[in-house]
Each structure stands twice: as C-alpha cells, then as structure tokens.
CSV table of C-alpha atoms and ligand atoms in Angstrom, one decimal:
chain,number,residue,atom,x,y,z
A,275,MET,CA,0.0,0.0,0.0
A,276,ALA,CA,1.3,3.5,-0.8
A,277,ASN,CA,2.7,5.4,2.1
A,278,GLN,CA,0.7,8.6,1.5
A,279,ASN,CA,-2.5,6.7,2.6
A,280,ILE,CA,-1.2,6.4,6.1
A,281,PRO,CA,-3.6,7.9,8.7
A,282,TYR,CA,-2.5,10.1,11.5
A,283,LYS,CA,-3.3,7.3,13.9
A,284,ILE,CA,-3.0,3.6,13.1
A,285,TYR,CA,-5.4,1.8,15.4
A,286,LEU,CA,-5.5,-2.0,15.5
A,287,SER,CA,-8.6,-3.9,16.4
A,288,GLU,CA,-8.8,-5.9,19.7
A,289,ASP,CA,-8.4,-9.1,17.6
A,290,GLU,CA,-5.2,-7.8,16.2
A,291,MET,CA,-3.7,-7.5,19.7
A,292,PRO,CA,-1.0,-10.2,20.2
A,293,GLN,CA,-2.0,-13.6,21.7
A,294,THR,CA,1.5,-14.3,22.9
A,295,TRP,CA,4.4,-12.3,24.2
A,296,TYR,CA,7.6,-12.6,22.3
A,297,ASN,CA,10.7,-13.7,24.2
A,298,VAL,CA,13.7,-12.3,22.3
A,299,ARG,CA,16.1,-14.5,24.3
A,300,ALA,CA,15.0,-17.4,22.3
A,301,ASP,CA,16.7,-15.9,19.2
A,302,MET,CA,19.9,-14.7,21.0
A,303,LYS,CA,23.0,-16.7,20.5
A,304,ASN,CA,24.6,-15.2,23.5
A,305,LYS,CA,22.0,-15.4,26.2
A,306,PRO,CA,21.9,-12.8,28.9
A,307,ALA,CA,24.1,-13.8,31.9
A,308,PRO,CA,22.2,-15.5,34.8
A,309,LEU,CA,21.4,-13.8,38.1
A,310,LEU,CA,24.0,-14.7,40.8
A,311,ASN,CA,23.6,-15.3,44.5
A,312,PRO,CA,25.5,-12.3,46.0
A,313,GLY,CA,26.8,-14.5,48.8
A,314,THR,CA,28.1,-17.5,46.9
A,315,GLY,CA,28.4,-16.3,43.3
A,316,ALA,CA,26.4,-19.3,42.2
A,317,PRO,CA,23.7,-18.9,39.5
A,318,MET,CA,20.2,-18.4,41.0
A,319,GLY,CA,17.8,-21.2,40.1
A,320,PHE,CA,14.0,-21.5,40.6
A,321,GLU,CA,14.2,-22.5,44.2
A,322,ASP,CA,16.6,-19.7,45.1
A,323,LEU,CA,14.3,-17.1,43.8
A,324,ARG,CA,11.1,-18.4,45.2
A,325,PRO,CA,11.2,-16.5,48.5
A,326,VAL,CA,11.4,-13.2,46.5
A,327,PHE,CA,9.4,-13.6,43.3
A,328,CYS,CA,6.2,-15.3,42.2
A,329,ASP,CA,6.6,-18.8,40.8
A,330,GLU,CA,5.3,-18.2,37.3
A,331,LEU,CA,7.3,-15.0,37.0
A,332,ILE,CA,10.5,-16.9,37.9
A,333,ARG,CA,9.8,-19.4,35.2
A,334,GLN,CA,9.5,-16.5,32.7
A,335,GLU,CA,12.6,-14.9,34.1
A,336,LEU,CA,14.7,-18.1,33.6
A,337,ASP,CA,13.2,-19.1,30.3
A,338,ASP,CA,15.8,-18.4,27.6
A,339,ASP,CA,14.3,-20.7,25.0
A,340,THR,CA,10.5,-20.5,24.6
A,341,ARG,CA,10.0,-18.0,21.8
A,342,ASP,CA,6.2,-17.3,22.2
A,343,ILE,CA,4.5,-17.3,25.6
A,344,PRO,CA,0.7,-17.1,25.7
A,345,ILE,CA,-0.9,-14.0,27.2
A,346,PRO,CA,-3.6,-15.3,29.6
A,347,GLN,CA,-7.1,-14.3,28.7
A,348,GLU,CA,-7.6,-12.3,31.9
A,349,ILE,CA,-4.6,-10.2,31.1
A,350,ARG,CA,-5.7,-9.7,27.5
A,351,ASP,CA,-9.1,-8.6,28.8
A,352,PHE,CA,-7.4,-6.0,31.0
A,353,TYR,CA,-5.2,-4.9,28.1
A,354,LYS,CA,-8.4,-4.2,26.1
A,355,MET,CA,-9.3,-1.4,28.4
A,356,TYR,CA,-6.4,0.7,27.1
A,357,ARG,CA,-4.9,-1.3,24.2
A,358,PRO,CA,-4.1,-1.7,21.4
A,359,SER,CA,-2.3,1.7,21.7
A,360,PRO,CA,-2.1,3.9,18.7
A,361,LEU,CA,0.9,4.2,16.4
A,362,VAL,CA,0.9,7.8,15.3
A,363,ARG,CA,2.4,9.2,12.2
A,364,ALA,CA,4.0,12.5,13.4
A,365,TYR,CA,2.9,14.5,10.3
A,366,CYS,CA,2.9,17.7,12.3
A,367,LEU,CA,6.4,17.2,13.6
A,368,GLU,CA,7.7,16.3,10.2
A,369,LYS,CA,6.2,19.5,8.8
A,370,LYS,CA,7.6,21.6,11.6
A,371,LEU,CA,11.1,20.1,11.0
A,372,GLN,CA,10.7,20.3,7.2
A,373,THR,CA,12.3,16.9,7.0
A,374,PRO,CA,11.8,14.2,4.4
A,375,ALA,CA,12.0,11.6,7.1
A,376,LYS,CA,8.8,9.8,8.1
A,377,ILE,CA,8.3,9.7,11.8
A,378,TYR,CA,6.1,7.4,13.8
A,379,TYR,CA,5.6,7.1,17.5
A,380,LYS,CA,4.0,4.3,19.6
A,381,PHE,CA,2.0,6.1,22.3
A,382,GLU,CA,1.8,4.3,25.6
A,383,GLY,CA,0.5,7.1,27.8
A,384,ASN,CA,-3.1,6.5,27.2
A,385,ASN,CA,-4.0,5.1,30.6
A,386,THR,CA,-4.3,6.6,34.1
A,387,SER,CA,-0.8,5.5,35.2
A,388,GLY,CA,0.4,7.5,32.2
A,389,SER,CA,3.0,5.1,31.0
A,390,HIS,CA,3.8,1.7,29.4
A,391,LYS,CA,4.4,0.2,32.9
A,392,LEU,CA,0.8,-1.0,33.2
A,393,ASN,CA,1.6,-3.7,30.6
A,394,SER,CA,3.8,-5.5,33.0
A,395,ALA,CA,2.1,-4.5,36.2
A,396,ILE,CA,-1.1,-6.3,35.2
A,397,ALA,CA,0.8,-9.4,34.2
A,398,GLN,CA,2.8,-9.5,37.5
A,399,ALA,CA,-0.2,-8.9,39.6
A,400,TYR,CA,-2.1,-11.6,37.7
A,401,TYR,CA,0.5,-14.3,38.4
A,402,ALA,CA,0.7,-13.2,42.1
A,403,LYS,CA,-3.1,-13.6,42.3
A,404,GLN,CA,-3.0,-17.0,40.5
A,405,GLN,CA,-0.5,-18.2,43.1
A,406,GLY,CA,-3.0,-17.3,45.9
A,407,LEU,CA,-0.8,-14.6,47.4
A,408,LYS,CA,-2.1,-11.8,49.5
A,409,GLY,CA,-0.1,-9.0,48.1
A,410,VAL,CA,3.0,-7.6,46.5
A,411,THR,CA,5.6,-5.1,47.5
A,412,THR,CA,7.6,-2.8,45.3
A,413,GLU,CA,9.5,0.4,45.1
A,414,THR,CA,8.8,3.5,43.0
A,415,GLY,CA,10.8,6.5,42.1
A,416,ALA,CA,9.0,9.1,40.1
A,417,GLY,CA,5.8,7.1,40.8
A,418,GLN,CA,4.8,5.7,37.4
A,419,TRP,CA,5.5,2.1,38.3
A,420,GLY,CA,3.9,2.4,41.7
A,421,THR,CA,0.8,3.9,40.1
A,422,ALA,CA,0.6,1.2,37.4
A,423,LEU,CA,1.0,-1.6,40.0
A,424,SER,CA,-1.6,0.0,42.3
A,425,MET,CA,-4.1,0.0,39.4
A,426,ALA,CA,-3.4,-3.6,38.6
A,427,CYS,CA,-3.7,-4.7,42.2
A,428,GLY,CA,-6.8,-2.6,42.7
A,429,TYR,CA,-8.4,-4.4,39.7
A,430,LEU,CA,-7.5,-7.9,40.9
A,431,GLY,CA,-8.1,-7.3,44.7
A,432,LEU,CA,-4.4,-7.8,45.8
A,433,ASP,CA,-2.7,-5.8,48.5
A,434,CYS,CA,0.0,-3.5,47.3
A,435,LYS,CA,2.8,-2.0,49.4
A,436,VAL,CA,4.8,0.7,47.7
A,437,TYR,CA,8.1,2.1,49.0
A,438,MET,CA,8.4,5.5,47.4
A,439,VAL,CA,11.8,7.3,47.3
A,440,LYS,CA,11.4,9.9,50.0
A,441,VAL,CA,12.2,12.9,47.8
A,442,SER,CA,9.4,11.9,45.4
A,443,TYR,CA,7.0,11.1,48.2
A,444,GLU,CA,7.4,14.7,49.4
A,445,GLN,CA,7.6,16.4,46.0
A,446,LYS,CA,5.0,14.4,44.2
A,447,PRO,CA,2.0,14.2,46.6
A,448,PHE,CA,-0.4,13.8,43.7
A,449,ARG,CA,1.3,10.6,42.5
A,450,ARG,CA,1.1,9.3,46.0
A,451,GLU,CA,-2.7,10.1,46.2
A,452,VAL,CA,-3.3,8.4,42.9
A,453,MET,CA,-1.7,5.2,44.3
A,454,ARG,CA,-3.8,5.5,47.5
A,455,THR,CA,-6.9,5.9,45.4
A,456,TYR,CA,-6.3,2.5,43.9
A,457,GLY,CA,-5.8,1.1,47.4
A,458,ALA,CA,-2.0,0.9,47.7
A,459,SER,CA,-0.2,1.8,50.9
A,460,VAL,CA,2.7,4.1,50.3
A,461,THR,CA,5.7,4.4,52.6
A,462,PRO,CA,8.5,7.0,52.1
A,463,SER,CA,11.9,5.3,51.8
A,464,PRO,CA,14.2,4.9,53.6
A,465,SER,CA,11.7,4.1,56.4
A,466,GLU,CA,11.8,2.7,60.0
A,467,THR,CA,9.7,-0.2,58.9
A,468,THR,CA,12.6,-2.4,57.7
A,469,ASN,CA,16.0,-3.4,59.0
A,470,VAL,CA,17.7,-2.2,55.8
A,471,GLY,CA,15.8,1.1,56.0
A,472,ARG,CA,16.8,1.6,59.7
A,473,ALA,CA,20.4,0.8,58.8
A,474,ILE,CA,20.5,3.3,55.9
A,475,LEU,CA,18.9,6.0,58.1
A,476,LYS,CA,21.4,5.4,60.8
A,477,GLU,CA,24.3,5.7,58.4
A,478,HIS,CA,22.9,8.7,56.4
A,479,PRO,CA,20.4,10.6,58.6
A,480,GLY,CA,18.3,13.0,56.6
A,481,THR,CA,18.9,11.1,53.3
A,482,THR,CA,16.1,11.7,50.7
A,483,GLY,CA,16.4,8.1,49.5
A,484,SER,CA,17.2,6.4,46.2
A,485,LEU,CA,15.7,3.8,44.0
A,486,GLY,CA,18.3,1.3,45.0
A,487,CYS,CA,17.5,1.8,48.7
A,488,ALA,CA,13.7,1.5,48.1
A,489,ILE,CA,14.3,-1.8,46.3
A,490,SER,CA,16.1,-3.2,49.3
A,491,GLU,CA,13.2,-2.2,51.6
A,492,ALA,CA,10.6,-3.6,49.3
A,493,VAL,CA,12.5,-6.9,49.0
A,494,GLU,CA,12.9,-7.2,52.8
A,495,ALA,CA,9.2,-6.4,53.3
A,496,ALA,CA,8.2,-9.2,50.8
A,497,THR,CA,10.5,-11.8,52.2
A,498,SER,CA,9.6,-11.1,55.8
A,499,THR,CA,5.8,-11.0,55.3
A,500,PRO,CA,4.0,-14.3,54.7
A,501,GLY,CA,1.9,-14.4,51.5
A,502,TYR,CA,3.8,-11.5,49.8
A,503,ARG,CA,6.3,-11.4,47.0
A,504,TYR,CA,8.3,-8.6,45.5
A,505,VAL,CA,7.7,-7.2,42.0
A,506,LEU,CA,9.8,-4.9,39.8
A,507,GLY,CA,8.8,-2.6,37.0
A,508,SER,CA,11.8,-2.7,34.8
A,509,VAL,CA,15.3,-4.3,34.2
A,510,LEU,CA,14.2,-8.0,34.6
A,511,ASN,CA,13.8,-10.4,31.7
A,512,GLN,CA,10.1,-11.0,32.6
A,513,VAL,CA,9.3,-7.3,32.3
A,514,LEU,CA,10.9,-7.0,28.8
A,515,LEU,CA,8.8,-10.1,27.9
A,516,HIS,CA,5.5,-8.4,29.0
A,517,GLN,CA,6.5,-5.2,27.3
A,518,SER,CA,7.0,-7.0,24.0
A,519,VAL,CA,3.3,-6.2,23.4
A,520,ILE,CA,4.4,-2.7,22.5
A,521,GLY,CA,6.7,-3.9,19.7
A,522,LEU,CA,4.4,-6.6,18.5
A,523,GLU,CA,1.5,-4.1,18.0
A,524,THR,CA,3.9,-1.7,16.4
A,525,LYS,CA,5.1,-4.3,13.9
A,526,THR,CA,1.5,-5.4,13.1
A,527,ALA,CA,0.5,-1.8,12.5
A,528,LEU,CA,3.5,-1.0,10.3
A,529,ASP,CA,3.1,-4.3,8.3
A,530,LYS,CA,-0.5,-3.4,7.6
A,531,TYR,CA,0.7,-0.4,5.6
A,532,GLY,CA,3.9,-2.0,4.2
A,533,VAL,CA,6.1,0.4,6.2
A,534,VAL,CA,9.6,-0.8,7.2
A,535,PRO,CA,11.4,1.3,9.7
A,536,ASP,CA,15.1,2.2,9.2
A,537,ILE,CA,15.7,3.5,12.7
A,538,ILE,CA,14.0,2.5,16.0
A,539,ILE,CA,14.5,4.7,19.0
A,540,GLY,CA,13.6,4.4,22.6
A,541,CYS,CA,14.6,5.9,26.0
A,542,ALA,CA,16.4,3.6,28.3
A,543,GLY,CA,16.1,3.7,32.1
A,544,GLY,CA,16.1,0.0,33.1
A,545,GLY,CA,15.4,-0.9,29.5
A,546,SER,CA,11.9,-2.3,29.6
A,547,ASN,CA,10.0,0.0,27.1
A,548,LEU,CA,13.0,-0.1,24.7
A,549,GLY,CA,13.3,-3.8,25.0
A,550,GLY,CA,9.6,-4.3,24.4
A,551,LEU,CA,9.5,-2.0,21.5
A,552,ILE,CA,12.4,-3.5,19.7
A,553,SER,CA,11.9,-7.1,20.5
A,554,PRO,CA,10.2,-8.4,17.4
A,555,PHE,CA,12.5,-6.2,15.2
A,556,MET,CA,15.6,-7.4,17.1
A,557,GLY,CA,14.3,-11.0,16.6
A,558,GLU,CA,14.4,-10.4,12.8
A,559,LYS,CA,17.8,-8.9,13.1
A,560,LEU,CA,19.1,-11.8,15.2
A,561,ARG,CA,17.7,-14.3,12.8
A,562,GLY,CA,19.4,-12.5,9.9
A,563,GLU,CA,16.1,-11.7,8.2
A,564,LYS,CA,16.2,-7.9,8.3
A,565,ASP,CA,18.4,-5.1,9.6
A,566,TYR,CA,17.5,-2.0,11.5
A,567,ARG,CA,19.4,0.7,13.4
A,568,ILE,CA,18.3,0.5,17.0
A,569,ILE,CA,19.2,3.4,19.3
A,570,ALA,CA,18.9,3.6,23.1
A,571,VAL,CA,18.8,7.1,24.5
A,572,GLU,CA,19.9,7.8,28.1
A,573,PRO,CA,20.5,10.9,30.1
A,574,ALA,CA,24.1,12.3,30.1
A,575,SER,CA,23.7,12.5,33.9
A,576,CYS,CA,23.1,8.7,34.2
A,577,PRO,CA,24.9,7.2,31.3
A,578,SER,CA,24.8,3.4,31.9
A,579,PHE,CA,25.3,2.2,28.3
A,580,THR,CA,27.6,4.9,27.0
A,581,ARG,CA,29.9,5.2,30.0
A,582,GLY,CA,29.1,2.2,32.3
A,583,ARG,CA,31.0,-1.1,32.7
A,584,PHE,CA,29.6,-4.4,31.5
A,585,ALA,CA,29.9,-6.3,34.7
A,586,TYR,CA,28.1,-8.1,37.5
A,587,ASP,CA,26.7,-5.6,40.0
A,588,PHE,CA,24.2,-5.3,42.8
A,589,CYS,CA,20.8,-4.3,41.7
A,590,ASP,CA,20.1,-2.4,45.0
A,591,THR,CA,21.9,-0.2,47.5
A,592,GLY,CA,21.3,-2.6,50.4
A,593,HIS,CA,22.8,-5.5,48.5
A,594,VAL,CA,19.9,-7.9,49.3
A,595,CYS,CA,19.1,-8.6,45.6
A,596,PRO,CA,20.8,-11.1,43.2
A,597,LEU,CA,23.7,-9.8,41.2
A,598,ALA,CA,23.0,-9.1,37.5
A,599,LYS,CA,25.4,-8.8,34.7
A,600,MET,CA,24.7,-5.5,33.0
A,601,TYR,CA,26.0,-2.1,31.9
A,602,THR,CA,26.2,-0.4,35.2
A,603,LEU,CA,27.5,2.8,36.8
A,604,GLY,CA,27.9,1.0,40.2
A,605,SER,CA,25.2,0.5,42.7
A,606,ASN,CA,26.3,3.5,44.7
A,607,PHE,CA,25.8,5.8,41.8
A,608,ILE,CA,23.2,8.5,42.4
A,609,PRO,CA,22.6,11.0,39.6
A,610,SER,CA,23.0,14.6,40.5
A,611,PRO,CA,20.0,16.1,42.4
A,612,ASN,CA,19.3,18.6,39.6
A,613,HIS,CA,18.6,15.8,37.1
A,614,ALA,CA,14.8,16.0,36.6
A,615,GLY,CA,14.3,13.8,33.6
A,616,GLY,CA,13.9,10.3,35.1
A,617,LEU,CA,15.8,7.3,33.9
A,618,ARG,CA,17.9,7.4,37.0
A,619,TYR,CA,18.6,3.7,37.6
A,620,HIS,CA,22.4,2.8,37.8
A,621,GLY,CA,22.0,-0.4,35.8
A,622,MET,CA,20.4,-1.7,32.6
A,623,SER,CA,18.5,-4.8,31.5
A,624,SER,CA,20.8,-7.9,31.1
A,625,ILE,CA,19.1,-8.7,27.8
A,626,LEU,CA,19.7,-5.2,26.3
A,627,SER,CA,23.2,-5.1,27.9
A,628,GLN,CA,24.1,-8.3,26.1
A,629,LEU,CA,22.7,-7.1,22.8
A,630,TYR,CA,24.5,-3.8,23.1
A,631,HIS,CA,27.7,-5.6,24.0
A,632,ASP,CA,27.3,-7.8,20.9
A,633,GLY,CA,26.8,-4.8,18.6
A,634,TYR,CA,23.1,-5.2,17.8
A,635,MET,CA,22.2,-1.8,19.0
A,636,GLU,CA,23.6,1.7,19.6
A,637,ALA,CA,23.3,4.1,22.5
A,638,VAL,CA,23.5,7.8,22.8
A,639,SER,CA,23.3,10.1,25.8
A,640,VAL,CA,21.6,13.5,25.8
A,641,GLU,CA,21.6,16.5,28.1
A,642,GLN,CA,18.4,17.3,29.9
A,643,THR,CA,18.0,20.9,28.6
A,644,LYS,CA,18.1,19.5,25.1
A,645,VAL,CA,15.5,16.9,26.1
A,646,PHE,CA,13.1,19.5,27.4
A,647,GLU,CA,13.6,21.6,24.3
A,648,ALA,CA,12.5,18.6,22.3
A,649,ALA,CA,9.6,17.9,24.7
A,650,GLU,CA,8.3,21.4,24.3
A,651,MET,CA,8.5,21.4,20.5
A,652,PHE,CA,6.8,18.1,20.4
A,653,ALA,CA,4.0,19.2,22.8
A,654,ARG,CA,3.4,22.3,20.7
A,655,VAL,CA,3.0,20.5,17.3
A,656,GLU,CA,1.8,17.0,18.2
A,657,GLY,CA,-0.4,18.0,21.2
A,658,ILE,CA,0.7,15.4,23.7
A,659,LEU,CA,2.6,16.6,26.7
A,660,PRO,CA,5.4,14.0,26.9
A,661,ALA,CA,7.0,12.6,30.0
A,662,PRO,CA,10.6,13.8,30.5
A,663,GLU,CA,11.7,10.1,30.1
A,664,SER,CA,9.9,9.7,26.8
A,665,SER,CA,11.4,13.1,25.6
A,666,HIS,CA,14.8,11.5,25.5
A,667,ALA,CA,13.6,9.4,22.6
A,668,ILE,CA,11.9,12.5,21.0
A,669,ARG,CA,15.2,14.4,21.2
A,670,VAL,CA,17.0,11.7,19.2
A,671,ALA,CA,14.2,11.2,16.7
A,672,ILE,CA,14.3,14.9,16.0
A,673,ASP,CA,18.1,14.8,15.6
A,674,GLU,CA,17.9,11.9,13.2
A,675,ALA,CA,15.1,13.6,11.2
A,676,MET,CA,17.3,16.7,11.0
A,677,LYS,CA,20.2,14.6,9.6
A,678,CYS,CA,17.7,13.4,6.9
A,679,LYS,CA,17.0,17.0,6.1
A,680,GLU,CA,20.7,17.6,5.4
A,681,THR,CA,21.2,14.5,3.3
A,682,GLY,CA,17.7,14.4,1.7
A,683,GLU,CA,17.2,10.8,2.8
A,684,GLU,CA,13.6,9.7,3.3
A,685,LYS,CA,14.2,7.5,6.3
A,686,THR,CA,11.5,6.0,8.4
A,687,ILE,CA,11.9,6.6,12.1
A,688,VAL,CA,9.9,4.9,14.8
A,689,PHE,CA,10.2,5.9,18.4
A,690,GLY,CA,8.5,5.0,21.7
A,691,LEU,CA,6.5,7.7,23.3
A,692,THR,CA,6.3,5.9,26.7
A,693,GLY,CA,4.1,8.3,28.6
A,694,THR,CA,2.7,11.7,29.6
A,695,GLY,CA,4.3,14.3,31.8
A,696,TYR,CA,1.4,15.8,33.8
A,697,PHE,CA,3.1,15.0,37.1
A,698,ASP,CA,6.5,16.4,36.0
A,699,MET,CA,5.5,20.0,35.8
A,700,VAL,CA,8.1,21.0,38.4
A,701,ALA,CA,10.7,19.9,36.0
A,702,TYR,CA,9.0,21.7,33.1
A,703,GLU,CA,8.8,24.8,35.4
A,704,LYS,CA,12.6,24.7,36.0
A,705,PHE,CA,13.1,24.5,32.3
A,706,HIS,CA,10.8,27.4,31.5
A,707,ASN,CA,12.5,29.5,34.2
A,708,GLY,CA,15.9,28.8,32.8
A,709,GLU,CA,16.9,27.1,36.1
A,710,MET,CA,17.7,23.7,34.6
A,711,SER,CA,21.3,22.8,34.2
A,712,ASP,CA,23.1,19.8,32.8
A,713,TYR,CA,25.3,17.9,35.1
A,714,ILE,CA,27.5,15.3,33.5
A,715,PRO,CA,29.5,13.1,36.0
A,716,THR,CA,33.2,13.3,35.7
A,717,ASP,CA,35.4,10.2,34.9
A,718,ALA,CA,36.7,10.4,38.5
A,719,GLU,CA,33.2,10.2,39.9
A,720,LEU,CA,32.4,7.2,37.8
A,721,GLU,CA,35.7,5.5,38.7
A,722,SER,CA,34.9,5.9,42.4
A,723,SER,CA,31.5,4.3,41.8
A,724,PHE,CA,33.0,1.5,39.7
A,725,ALA,CA,35.4,0.7,42.6
A,726,THR,CA,32.3,-0.6,44.5
A,727,LEU,CA,31.6,-3.3,41.9
A,728,PRO,CA,31.6,-6.7,43.5
A,729,GLN,CA,34.3,-9.2,42.9
A,730,VAL,CA,32.8,-12.2,41.2
A,731,PRO,CA,34.9,-15.3,40.5
A,732,GLY,CA,35.6,-15.7,36.8
A,733,GLN,CA,34.7,-12.1,36.0
A,734,ASP,CA,37.3,-9.3,35.3
B,117,LIG,C1,9.6,4.1,33.8
B,117,LIG,C2,9.5,4.9,32.6
B,117,LIG,C3,10.6,4.9,31.6
B,117,LIG,C4,11.8,4.1,31.8
B,117,LIG,O1,11.8,2.8,32.1
B,117,LIG,P1,12.2,1.6,31.1
B,117,LIG,O2,12.2,0.4,31.9
B,117,LIG,O3,13.6,1.9,30.7
B,117,LIG,O4,11.3,1.6,30.0
B,117,LIG,C5,10.4,5.6,30.5
B,117,LIG,N1,9.3,6.3,30.3
B,117,LIG,C6,8.3,6.4,31.2
B,117,LIG,C7,7.1,7.3,30.9
B,117,LIG,C8,8.4,5.7,32.4
B,117,LIG,O5,7.4,5.8,33.3
C-alpha cells in the first residue's frame, strides 16, 4: 500500500492484539548472563528465587528458550481497556522540522498511570493472584510504576505496598494520592519499617532516598511477610517479555501499511520499554532476516550504556538482591540532584546489555536541557505533553530527522512515546524559568563508583 495513505493514527482492532508475548532471548545466540547469588556467586535457580518472586514469573525470568509465551485471557481482557495503543504518524512534527523523514511514535501514555508500565504491572499482579498470594511489594521513584501496580492490584483485589523514594514522596504528593486511590499503601523510603531502612537512616540521617534503597526495603518487606512477593517494574527479563506487546503491536501496524522502519529509537532507564518496542524487530535482526538501526537514549547525567561497565553488579543499595550482569554505573551511583528527567537507575536490563555488547544496538546520551527543548517542541506540534523520560527518545528522533533533512534521505523513524508528563510540571517549570542545568558526571566520579563493583569469581 502506498505510504501517502497512512492515517495520523493507526489503530488496531482488539483481535489484532498479540495472543502471545515474544521472548527475544529465544533468538539470542549469546544469552543474557544468569542472576547470581550475592553470597556464593552461584547462578540463582528456581528454588533460590522463590522467596522473593512469584513462581510463574520466575519461570519466565529463567526461560531463555520459549519464543512465544501465551498471554492469559484475563490479562488480554485488561489490556483491552487501554490497548491496542495507537501508532501515530507525526505528520505535524515532520512539517515543523521540514524533514523528508517519516516519523512514527507508539504512544503508551493513554491510561491513568500515564506510561507503558501497566503492561507488565497487570501481568505480574495476575500471576501473584494466581498463586494465591495476599499481596506484593515494590519500590517506585517518580511514581509511574507504583501507580501502574496499584491500578493492577486494585483491579485484581491484591494488597499493594509501595516504598516510594522519599524525595518523590514529598515532592509528588499527587502521585502518592493516585496510588492510594487505587488502594495501595505508600511508605516513604528509607523508612523505619525495615532493617535495611533503619540501617541506611542510621548511616545517612536525613537522606532523601534512592531507588536502590527503596528496592532493598521492598524486597525485605516481601520476604519477611507471609503471602507477599516482590515485583519490579523494569530491568528484569520478565518485564521485557511483557513489554513485547508494544513492539508486536507496532510491527503489526507497520506491516498493515507496508512500512519498514530504518531507525527504531527508545529511551532507556532499566530498558523495559525499549526492550519491548524493539523485541520483534531485534528478533528479525538476530535471525538474519532484516536489519534496523536501533538506538537507546539515556541521560548524560546517568549514562549506563555509554559510560558504564559491563559487569556483574548489585541491583540495589542494600545488596539484598541477586547480582545481575549489565551495563552499570555502580550500585552507589546516584545522579546529580538537579537531574529532573527520570531514567535514574544505575544499571540496565541484562538482555539489552548483552545485545549492546554484541553490537546489535547503539546508544547515545543526551543533556536534559536539550531533552526539554524537544519535549516542548513536540507538545506544541503534536499536542501530547510528553513525560521527560519519553522526551529523550523524542530528542534523538528529531536529531535523526534533521540529519535526513541535510542528506535528503527519506528514512522511516519509529520511536517509543512511553508516557505523559502531567506529574512532571516542576521539571518543566525549572526548564521554563531557565533554572535547569546539565550535570555530567566526571570520569573520576564514575571511577569511584566502579570501585564498588563486587568481585565475582571468573569475572574481570
Ligand atoms: C519508567 C519509565 C521509563 C523508563 O523505564 P524503562 O524500563 O527503561 O522503560 C520511560 N518512560 C516512562 C514514561 C516511564 O514511566
């Protein structure tokens, strides 16, 4: 079909929604490295992980071989409330940029949580419920994951305990109230409710918390409360698996119109939206069927791919979680306090780390003032007020489209618009007032953080 017939929004019908998630690991020759026990250095098997995670989610986490995993009907039914999500042709942005490039974005912000995180939240809550558990615990930083999980738990009637990084708890009271509306209990982290929280508070009185620290508390709360397990909104293999629904829908929509992307772009915090968006395309690439340029975009203030080490590291500050092999800045790394754009996690999905290491994808880092410039331009022409995280992808999509303008190439660019930014207006305010600065960590700062990487036998 001719490209000029492409509508502004390509909607799929409910029947065109995928029946199965796609597990990209099945097509990877070099599988992502296994999680290791931080005490012994031995790979973590099913039994080792059972105190922390739900059984079915562990099976998904450890399954490197099953290519297509059925999406249970109840999850598909929930998806139908806000999916399939639209793939939008950014005609207005193209016009504004005067570029010959064709730009598409997959919009995941069309649900109350305002991001793609609901795709995995409902799956994780579903399996917890299936197992007969009472509830789940988790951490949240900016609040999108906590909100998504609260919605999923509210729907299924599961209890939900959220440890929210203290600075966000105080600065984002509206997020907190959304979570409570869906029935979650929200505790500022670090808190006095866990051993690890008390220890961190004793060592750093007055700390405003970090994601790594909230993870430690949530894990402790899960493992010390009968009938509870811990769930995580990014980084893990299972989360990328659930998020493959984004890429599968994108591919179906593009195929309908005979569109083949040249460049696929996504922002990368822990890697779940990017991993989900690219999975089916990466599968084709891994099987040698097609080639695409795939670009991960991260903040210059938290540059895991572009300046991190590919090594085993702790996933959390309290060092209670398994070790994961990933591009990491070190578990002590905390981005500068003036960084407002999200994507603050020190590590990166093991799957994406392996793919990046093997040369299947690229990564770039961008400064936050440039990200907010792109966000504002996008909002003014396309209407949607983007989340700061998503705007990292917008920035690089615009940059690539401007390169096409110089060369006259009509490339097709697809990027992930992961969410909306209504709860990020303090960051937008800083940008508008000219109070936003770009802090890029020095090599010396990164070196001191790398020095805390654990020694793992057989690793250099
Ligand atoms: C959480 C979040 C991200 C980053 O997380 P990934 O796991 O890297 O996808 C990006 N955009 C939005 C809107 C988010 O809420």
